[in-house]
PDB file of C-alpha atoms in Angstrom:
ATOM      1  CA  MET A  18       0.138  -0.247  -0.169  1.00  0.00           C
ATOM      2  CA  THR A  19       1.276   3.411  -0.922  1.00  0.00           C
ATOM      3  CA  SER A  20       1.875   5.847   2.013  1.00  0.00           C
ATOM      4  CA  ALA A  21       0.857   9.489   1.905  1.00  0.00           C
ATOM      5  CA  ARG A  22       4.344  10.217   2.477  1.00  0.00           C
ATOM      6  CA  SER A  23       5.548   8.425  -0.515  1.00  0.00           C
ATOM      7  CA  ARG A  24       3.223  10.086  -2.717  1.00  0.00           C
ATOM      8  CA  ALA A  25       4.513  12.925  -5.037  1.00  0.00           C
ATOM      9  CA  HIS A  26       4.560  16.480  -3.449  1.00  0.00           C
ATOM     10  CA  MET A  27       1.949  18.612  -5.593  1.00  0.00           C
ATOM     11  CA  GLU A  28       2.053  22.437  -5.029  1.00  0.00           C
ATOM     12  CA  ARG A  29      -0.394  24.902  -6.871  1.00  0.00           C
ATOM     13  CA  HIS A  30       1.182  28.142  -7.634  1.00  0.00           C
ATOM     14  CA  ARG A  31      -0.249  31.313  -9.022  1.00  0.00           C
ATOM     15  CA  THR A  32       2.926  32.657 -10.681  1.00  0.00           C
ATOM     16  CA  ASP A  33       1.642  30.748 -13.701  1.00  0.00           C
ATOM     17  CA  ARG A  34      -0.872  33.176 -13.957  1.00  0.00           C
ATOM     18  CA  ILE A  35       0.852  36.216 -14.364  1.00  0.00           C
ATOM     19  CA  GLY A  36       0.803  36.832 -18.025  1.00  0.00           C
ATOM     20  CA  TRP A  37      -2.884  36.637 -18.857  1.00  0.00           C
ATOM     21  CA  LEU A  38      -3.893  37.412 -15.369  1.00  0.00           C
ATOM     22  CA  ARG A  39      -2.504  40.760 -15.596  1.00  0.00           C
ATOM     23  CA  ALA A  40      -3.616  41.462 -19.429  1.00  0.00           C
ATOM     24  CA  ALA A  41      -7.020  40.108 -18.421  1.00  0.00           C
ATOM     25  CA  VAL A  42      -7.476  42.293 -15.448  1.00  0.00           C
ATOM     26  CA  LEU A  43      -6.232  45.699 -17.412  1.00  0.00           C
ATOM     27  CA  GLY A  44      -8.425  44.732 -20.337  1.00  0.00           C
ATOM     28  CA  ALA A  45     -11.692  43.992 -18.315  1.00  0.00           C
ATOM     29  CA  ASN A  46     -11.154  46.959 -15.780  1.00  0.00           C
ATOM     30  CA  ASP A  47     -10.419  49.446 -19.041  1.00  0.00           C
ATOM     31  CA  GLY A  48     -13.478  47.876 -20.759  1.00  0.00           C
ATOM     32  CA  ILE A  49     -15.525  49.081 -18.115  1.00  0.00           C
ATOM     33  CA  VAL A  50     -14.177  52.056 -17.139  1.00  0.00           C
ATOM     34  CA  SER A  51     -13.504  53.551 -20.344  1.00  0.00           C
ATOM     35  CA  THR A  52     -16.692  52.627 -21.830  1.00  0.00           C
ATOM     36  CA  ALA A  53     -19.025  53.732 -18.673  1.00  0.00           C
ATOM     37  CA  SER A  54     -17.081  56.811 -18.874  1.00  0.00           C
ATOM     38  CA  LEU A  55     -17.714  57.668 -22.324  1.00  0.00           C
ATOM     39  CA  VAL A  56     -21.222  57.215 -22.227  1.00  0.00           C
ATOM     40  CA  ALA A  57     -21.408  59.089 -18.801  1.00  0.00           C
ATOM     41  CA  GLY A  58     -19.825  61.890 -20.448  1.00  0.00           C
ATOM     42  CA  VAL A  59     -22.004  61.728 -23.651  1.00  0.00           C
ATOM     43  CA  ALA A  60     -25.191  61.132 -21.572  1.00  0.00           C
ATOM     44  CA  ALA A  61     -24.204  64.255 -19.302  1.00  0.00           C
ATOM     45  CA  ALA A  62     -24.061  66.486 -22.312  1.00  0.00           C
ATOM     46  CA  HIS A  63     -27.583  65.693 -23.090  1.00  0.00           C
ATOM     47  CA  ALA A  64     -27.124  63.556 -26.188  1.00  0.00           C
ATOM     48  CA  SER A  65     -29.862  61.369 -27.568  1.00  0.00           C
ATOM     49  CA  HIS A  66     -30.159  57.569 -26.657  1.00  0.00           C
ATOM     50  CA  GLY A  67     -28.730  56.591 -30.276  1.00  0.00           C
ATOM     51  CA  SER A  68     -25.585  58.878 -29.831  1.00  0.00           C
ATOM     52  CA  ILE A  69     -25.078  57.271 -26.556  1.00  0.00           C
ATOM     53  CA  LEU A  70     -25.401  53.892 -27.987  1.00  0.00           C
ATOM     54  CA  THR A  71     -23.308  54.609 -30.722  1.00  0.00           C
ATOM     55  CA  THR A  72     -20.913  55.901 -28.324  1.00  0.00           C
ATOM     56  CA  ALA A  73     -20.770  52.576 -26.337  1.00  0.00           C
ATOM     57  CA  ILE A  74     -20.545  50.461 -29.447  1.00  0.00           C
ATOM     58  CA  ALA A  75     -17.526  52.645 -30.818  1.00  0.00           C
ATOM     59  CA  GLY A  76     -15.845  52.722 -27.400  1.00  0.00           C
ATOM     60  CA  LEU A  77     -15.951  48.845 -27.254  1.00  0.00           C
ATOM     61  CA  VAL A  78     -14.571  47.843 -30.710  1.00  0.00           C
ATOM     62  CA  ALA A  79     -11.646  50.929 -30.551  1.00  0.00           C
ATOM     63  CA  GLY A  80     -10.593  50.074 -27.396  1.00  0.00           C
ATOM     64  CA  ALA A  81     -10.465  46.019 -28.053  1.00  0.00           C
ATOM     65  CA  MET A  82      -8.330  46.865 -30.978  1.00  0.00           C
ATOM     66  CA  SER A  83      -6.304  49.602 -29.289  1.00  0.00           C
ATOM     67  CA  MET A  84      -5.834  47.021 -26.141  1.00  0.00           C
ATOM     68  CA  ALA A  85      -4.826  44.194 -28.600  1.00  0.00           C
ATOM     69  CA  ALA A  86      -2.515  46.457 -30.611  1.00  0.00           C
ATOM     70  CA  GLY A  87      -1.042  47.749 -27.449  1.00  0.00           C
ATOM     71  CA  GLU A  88      -0.439  44.905 -25.609  1.00  0.00           C
ATOM     72  CA  TYR A  89       0.932  42.781 -28.269  1.00  0.00           C
ATOM     73  CA  VAL A  90       3.736  45.950 -29.339  1.00  0.00           C
ATOM     74  CA  SER A  91       4.693  46.121 -25.843  1.00  0.00           C
ATOM     75  CA  VAL A  92       5.068  42.483 -24.795  1.00  0.00           C
ATOM     76  CA  HIS A  93       6.832  41.694 -27.912  1.00  0.00           C
ATOM     77  CA  SER A  94       9.254  44.371 -27.098  1.00  0.00           C
ATOM     78  CA  GLN A  95      10.047  42.714 -24.014  1.00  0.00           C
ATOM     79  CA  ALA A  96      10.114  39.232 -26.051  1.00  0.00           C
ATOM     80  CA  ASP A  97      12.810  40.827 -28.135  1.00  0.00           C
ATOM     81  CA  THR A  98      14.999  41.990 -25.427  1.00  0.00           C
ATOM     82  CA  GLU A  99      14.736  38.643 -24.039  1.00  0.00           C
ATOM     83  CA  THR A 100      15.660  37.088 -27.405  1.00  0.00           C
ATOM     84  CA  ALA A 101      18.927  39.429 -27.944  1.00  0.00           C
ATOM     85  CA  ASP A 102      19.883  38.675 -24.135  1.00  0.00           C
ATOM     86  CA  LEU A 103      19.758  35.146 -24.881  1.00  0.00           C
ATOM     87  CA  GLU A 104      21.477  35.318 -27.950  1.00  0.00           C
ATOM     88  CA  ARG A 105      24.297  37.147 -26.157  1.00  0.00           C
ATOM     89  CA  GLU A 106      24.577  34.521 -23.603  1.00  0.00           C
ATOM     90  CA  ARG A 107      24.418  31.752 -25.856  1.00  0.00           C
ATOM     91  CA  VAL A 108      27.503  33.288 -27.959  1.00  0.00           C
ATOM     92  CA  GLU A 109      29.340  34.130 -24.517  1.00  0.00           C
ATOM     93  CA  LEU A 110      28.946  30.383 -23.418  1.00  0.00           C
ATOM     94  CA  ARG A 111      30.366  29.240 -26.916  1.00  0.00           C
ATOM     95  CA  THR A 112      33.574  31.750 -26.537  1.00  0.00           C
ATOM     96  CA  ASP A 113      34.230  31.600 -22.999  1.00  0.00           C
ATOM     97  CA  PRO A 114      32.574  29.184 -20.863  1.00  0.00           C
ATOM     98  CA  ALA A 115      35.091  29.269 -18.199  1.00  0.00           C
ATOM     99  CA  ALA A 116      33.705  32.907 -17.613  1.00  0.00           C
ATOM    100  CA  GLU A 117      30.411  31.886 -17.640  1.00  0.00           C
ATOM    101  CA  HIS A 118      30.865  29.174 -15.238  1.00  0.00           C
ATOM    102  CA  ARG A 119      32.257  31.517 -12.708  1.00  0.00           C
ATOM    103  CA  GLU A 120      29.698  34.031 -13.288  1.00  0.00           C
ATOM    104  CA  LEU A 121      27.182  31.787 -12.245  1.00  0.00           C
ATOM    105  CA  ALA A 122      29.001  30.275  -9.498  1.00  0.00           C
ATOM    106  CA  ALA A 123      29.392  33.908  -8.109  1.00  0.00           C
ATOM    107  CA  ILE A 124      25.565  34.214  -8.426  1.00  0.00           C
ATOM    108  CA  TYR A 125      25.017  30.942  -6.218  1.00  0.00           C
ATOM    109  CA  VAL A 126      27.650  32.248  -3.796  1.00  0.00           C
ATOM    110  CA  ARG A 127      25.536  35.512  -3.291  1.00  0.00           C
ATOM    111  CA  ARG A 128      22.614  33.545  -2.599  1.00  0.00           C
ATOM    112  CA  GLY A 129      24.279  31.598   0.242  1.00  0.00           C
ATOM    113  CA  LEU A 130      26.020  28.451  -0.978  1.00  0.00           C
ATOM    114  CA  ASP A 131      29.702  28.126  -0.021  1.00  0.00           C
ATOM    115  CA  ALA A 132      32.433  28.438  -3.023  1.00  0.00           C
ATOM    116  CA  SER A 133      33.104  25.026  -3.509  1.00  0.00           C
ATOM    117  CA  LEU A 134      29.263  23.829  -3.786  1.00  0.00           C
ATOM    118  CA  ALA A 135      28.497  26.794  -5.797  1.00  0.00           C
ATOM    119  CA  ARG A 136      31.381  25.635  -8.331  1.00  0.00           C
ATOM    120  CA  GLU A 137      29.739  22.065  -8.276  1.00  0.00           C
ATOM    121  CA  VAL A 138      26.395  23.388  -8.802  1.00  0.00           C
ATOM    122  CA  ALA A 139      27.099  25.631 -11.644  1.00  0.00           C
ATOM    123  CA  GLN A 140      29.075  22.767 -13.368  1.00  0.00           C
ATOM    124  CA  GLN A 141      26.334  20.212 -12.964  1.00  0.00           C
ATOM    125  CA  LEU A 142      23.831  22.766 -14.202  1.00  0.00           C
ATOM    126  CA  MET A 143      25.498  23.982 -17.342  1.00  0.00           C
ATOM    127  CA  ALA A 144      26.561  20.357 -17.930  1.00  0.00           C
ATOM    128  CA  HIS A 145      22.675  19.680 -18.043  1.00  0.00           C
ATOM    129  CA  ASP A 146      21.618  23.051 -19.751  1.00  0.00           C
ATOM    130  CA  ALA A 147      24.092  25.630 -19.741  1.00  0.00           C
ATOM    131  CA  LEU A 148      21.717  28.259 -21.530  1.00  0.00           C
ATOM    132  CA  GLY A 149      18.921  27.542 -19.512  1.00  0.00           C
ATOM    133  CA  ALA A 150      20.821  27.796 -16.203  1.00  0.00           C
ATOM    134  CA  HIS A 151      22.009  31.180 -17.237  1.00  0.00           C
ATOM    135  CA  ALA A 152      18.664  32.419 -18.562  1.00  0.00           C
ATOM    136  CA  HIS A 153      17.001  31.698 -15.209  1.00  0.00           C
ATOM    137  CA  ASP A 154      19.700  32.503 -12.542  1.00  0.00           C
ATOM    138  CA  GLU A 155      21.481  35.280 -14.617  1.00  0.00           C
ATOM    139  CA  LEU A 156      18.703  37.063 -16.611  1.00  0.00           C
ATOM    140  CA  GLY A 157      15.818  36.151 -14.844  1.00  0.00           C
ATOM    141  CA  ILE A 158      14.156  34.636 -17.693  1.00  0.00           C
ATOM    142  CA  SER A 159      11.703  31.454 -16.814  1.00  0.00           C
ATOM    143  CA  THR A 160       9.296  29.736 -19.147  1.00  0.00           C
ATOM    144  CA  VAL A 161       6.656  30.844 -16.496  1.00  0.00           C
ATOM    145  CA  LEU A 162       7.332  34.661 -16.970  1.00  0.00           C
ATOM    146  CA  SER A 163       8.206  34.828 -20.402  1.00  0.00           C
ATOM    147  CA  ALA A 164       6.841  37.344 -22.748  1.00  0.00           C
ATOM    148  CA  ARG A 165       3.902  35.803 -24.944  1.00  0.00           C
ATOM    149  CA  PRO A 166       2.596  38.578 -26.821  1.00  0.00           C
ATOM    150  CA  VAL A 167       0.007  36.961 -28.673  1.00  0.00           C
ATOM    151  CA  GLN A 168      -1.333  35.509 -25.810  1.00  0.00           C
ATOM    152  CA  ALA A 169      -1.034  38.911 -23.962  1.00  0.00           C
ATOM    153  CA  ALA A 170      -2.871  40.665 -27.178  1.00  0.00           C
ATOM    154  CA  LEU A 171      -6.006  38.054 -27.255  1.00  0.00           C
ATOM    155  CA  ALA A 172      -6.484  38.458 -23.401  1.00  0.00           C
ATOM    156  CA  SER A 173      -6.548  41.984 -23.242  1.00  0.00           C
ATOM    157  CA  ALA A 174      -8.674  42.599 -26.216  1.00  0.00           C
ATOM    158  CA  GLY A 175     -11.077  39.811 -25.020  1.00  0.00           C
ATOM    159  CA  SER A 176     -11.313  41.096 -21.741  1.00  0.00           C
ATOM    160  CA  PHE A 177     -11.825  44.464 -22.739  1.00  0.00           C
ATOM    161  CA  ALA A 178     -14.723  43.356 -24.971  1.00  0.00           C
ATOM    162  CA  ALA A 179     -16.229  41.614 -22.087  1.00  0.00           C
ATOM    163  CA  GLY A 180     -15.840  44.670 -19.862  1.00  0.00           C
ATOM    164  CA  ALA A 181     -17.244  47.014 -22.184  1.00  0.00           C
ATOM    165  CA  LEU A 182     -20.214  44.618 -22.820  1.00  0.00           C
ATOM    166  CA  LEU A 183     -21.455  45.443 -19.409  1.00  0.00           C
ATOM    167  CA  PRO A 184     -22.151  49.001 -19.560  1.00  0.00           C
ATOM    168  CA  LEU A 185     -23.122  48.778 -23.300  1.00  0.00           C
ATOM    169  CA  LEU A 186     -26.309  46.310 -22.201  1.00  0.00           C
ATOM    170  CA  VAL A 187     -27.052  49.223 -19.384  1.00  0.00           C
ATOM    171  CA  VAL A 188     -27.242  51.461 -21.995  1.00  0.00           C
ATOM    172  CA  LEU A 189     -29.596  48.951 -23.782  1.00  0.00           C
ATOM    173  CA  LEU A 190     -31.812  48.330 -21.030  1.00  0.00           C
ATOM    174  CA  ALA A 191     -31.875  51.218 -18.663  1.00  0.00           C
ATOM    175  CA  PRO A 192     -34.787  53.702 -19.052  1.00  0.00           C
ATOM    176  CA  GLY A 193     -33.695  56.926 -20.599  1.00  0.00           C
ATOM    177  CA  GLU A 194     -34.076  59.174 -17.235  1.00  0.00           C
ATOM    178  CA  TRP A 195     -32.507  56.642 -15.217  1.00  0.00           C
ATOM    179  CA  LEU A 196     -29.634  55.862 -17.333  1.00  0.00           C
ATOM    180  CA  LEU A 197     -27.317  57.726 -15.640  1.00  0.00           C
ATOM    181  CA  PRO A 198     -27.975  56.479 -12.267  1.00  0.00           C
ATOM    182  CA  TRP A 199     -28.114  52.928 -13.364  1.00  0.00           C
ATOM    183  CA  LEU A 200     -24.754  53.269 -15.247  1.00  0.00           C
ATOM    184  CA  CYS A 201     -22.818  54.497 -12.264  1.00  0.00           C
ATOM    185  CA  ALA A 202     -24.481  51.914  -9.921  1.00  0.00           C
ATOM    186  CA  SER A 203     -24.133  49.086 -12.378  1.00  0.00           C
ATOM    187  CA  THR A 204     -20.243  50.330 -12.977  1.00  0.00           C
ATOM    188  CA  LEU A 205     -19.329  50.552  -9.408  1.00  0.00           C
ATOM    189  CA  VAL A 206     -20.672  46.722  -8.764  1.00  0.00           C
ATOM    190  CA  PHE A 207     -18.916  45.579 -11.907  1.00  0.00           C
ATOM    191  CA  LEU A 208     -15.706  46.933 -10.868  1.00  0.00           C
ATOM    192  CA  ALA A 209     -15.845  45.910  -7.236  1.00  0.00           C
ATOM    193  CA  GLY A 210     -16.734  42.148  -8.422  1.00  0.00           C
ATOM    194  CA  LEU A 211     -13.572  42.465 -10.923  1.00  0.00           C
ATOM    195  CA  GLY A 212     -11.246  43.559  -8.219  1.00  0.00           C
ATOM    196  CA  ALA A 213     -12.621  40.866  -5.897  1.00  0.00           C
ATOM    197  CA  LEU A 214     -12.223  38.175  -8.627  1.00  0.00           C
ATOM    198  CA  ALA A 215      -8.709  39.213  -9.528  1.00  0.00           C
ATOM    199  CA  ALA A 216      -7.351  39.537  -6.190  1.00  0.00           C
ATOM    200  CA  ARG A 217      -8.844  35.766  -5.634  1.00  0.00           C
ATOM    201  CA  ALA A 218      -7.223  34.776  -8.515  1.00  0.00           C
ATOM    202  CA  GLY A 219      -3.734  36.330  -7.579  1.00  0.00           C
ATOM    203  CA  GLY A 220      -3.963  35.370  -3.982  1.00  0.00           C
ATOM    204  CA  ALA A 221      -4.758  38.899  -2.646  1.00  0.00           C
ATOM    205  CA  GLY A 222      -7.226  40.043  -0.293  1.00  0.00           C
ATOM    206  CA  MET A 223     -10.700  40.444  -2.245  1.00  0.00           C
ATOM    207  CA  TRP A 224     -11.806  43.290  -0.355  1.00  0.00           C
ATOM    208  CA  THR A 225      -8.820  45.399  -0.801  1.00  0.00           C
ATOM    209  CA  GLY A 226      -8.741  44.453  -4.503  1.00  0.00           C
ATOM    210  CA  ALA A 227     -12.551  45.586  -4.673  1.00  0.00           C
ATOM    211  CA  LEU A 228     -11.782  48.874  -2.996  1.00  0.00           C
ATOM    212  CA  ARG A 229      -8.968  49.653  -5.181  1.00  0.00           C
ATOM    213  CA  VAL A 230     -10.314  48.829  -8.267  1.00  0.00           C
ATOM    214  CA  THR A 231     -13.769  50.771  -7.547  1.00  0.00           C
ATOM    215  CA  PHE A 232     -12.225  53.692  -6.425  1.00  0.00           C
ATOM    216  CA  TRP A 233     -10.068  54.594  -9.627  1.00  0.00           C
ATOM    217  CA  GLY A 234     -13.400  53.778 -11.459  1.00  0.00           C
ATOM    218  CA  ALA A 235     -15.504  55.659  -9.982  1.00  0.00           C
ATOM    219  CA  LEU A 236     -13.003  58.786  -9.808  1.00  0.00           C
ATOM    220  CA  ALA A 237     -12.665  58.396 -13.872  1.00  0.00           C
ATOM    221  CA  LEU A 238     -16.493  58.077 -14.253  1.00  0.00           C
ATOM    222  CA  GLY A 239     -16.999  61.206 -11.996  1.00  0.00           C
ATOM    223  CA  ILE A 240     -14.359  63.269 -13.896  1.00  0.00           C
ATOM    224  CA  THR A 241     -15.864  62.368 -17.244  1.00  0.00           C
ATOM    225  CA  TRP A 242     -19.392  62.760 -16.113  1.00  0.00           C
ATOM    226  CA  GLY A 243     -18.198  66.353 -15.008  1.00  0.00           C
ATOM    227  CA  VAL A 244     -16.420  67.250 -17.919  1.00  0.00           C
ATOM    228  CA  GLY A 245     -19.644  66.103 -19.963  1.00  0.00           C
ATOM    229  CA  SER A 246     -21.853  68.343 -17.952  1.00  0.00           C
ATOM    230  CA  LEU A 247     -19.392  71.288 -18.539  1.00  0.00           C
ATOM    231  CA  PHE A 248     -19.331  71.021 -22.106  1.00  0.00           C
ATOM    232  CA  GLY A 249     -23.296  69.867 -22.517  1.00  0.00           C
ATOM    233  CA  ALA A 250     -24.097  73.258 -21.029  1.00  0.00           C
ATOM    234  CA  ALA A 251     -21.686  75.292 -22.506  1.00  0.00           C
ATOM    235  CA  VAL A 252     -23.342  74.229 -26.043  1.00  0.00           C
TER     236      VAL A 252
END
């Protein structure tokens, strides 16, 4: 009979979520806040319901494309930097492996190993995968945290569209004279839920996450509403 101690020790970590979670939370938050703020600003300027609806749809489409393009470009820049650094390490390993061994051993000494053990560890790791050892321990590049531009772009665009769809549905369903109160109340509820969900997925406190996201969303909503009211009164 296999005992509990002999079973493989399995741990679940949240670092493998960092890439997509950051992009998804940013996209959904931006989708809710920017679309709701646009609608609030236009509605506060006494625009027609048709104009408000068009604004919400245009904000969803334009925002999703902007998020995808911006995320892809920024994350691809990170990927390009990682590729360049890895190529430099590959050349240095080929031309001066002894110096690279000393460099890796010095890293392990700084982490607490004695010099002889550090040299032995560096030697064994480089014999197994020299480039992988330097990528992880010298450059800080890992398979979990490495840049994935397409994944980040799709996560941002999809989550933005999902977030923007919520205020769009409010525009479609809310009575005309109650549009702004419904929009503001529902937006704060959406943001609080998003903040709590993101915090739970990341292992943080749900109340803190909810309050943080809701505060900044409410600030953006209030400022845009104020600007719309100002320009609407001036027309």
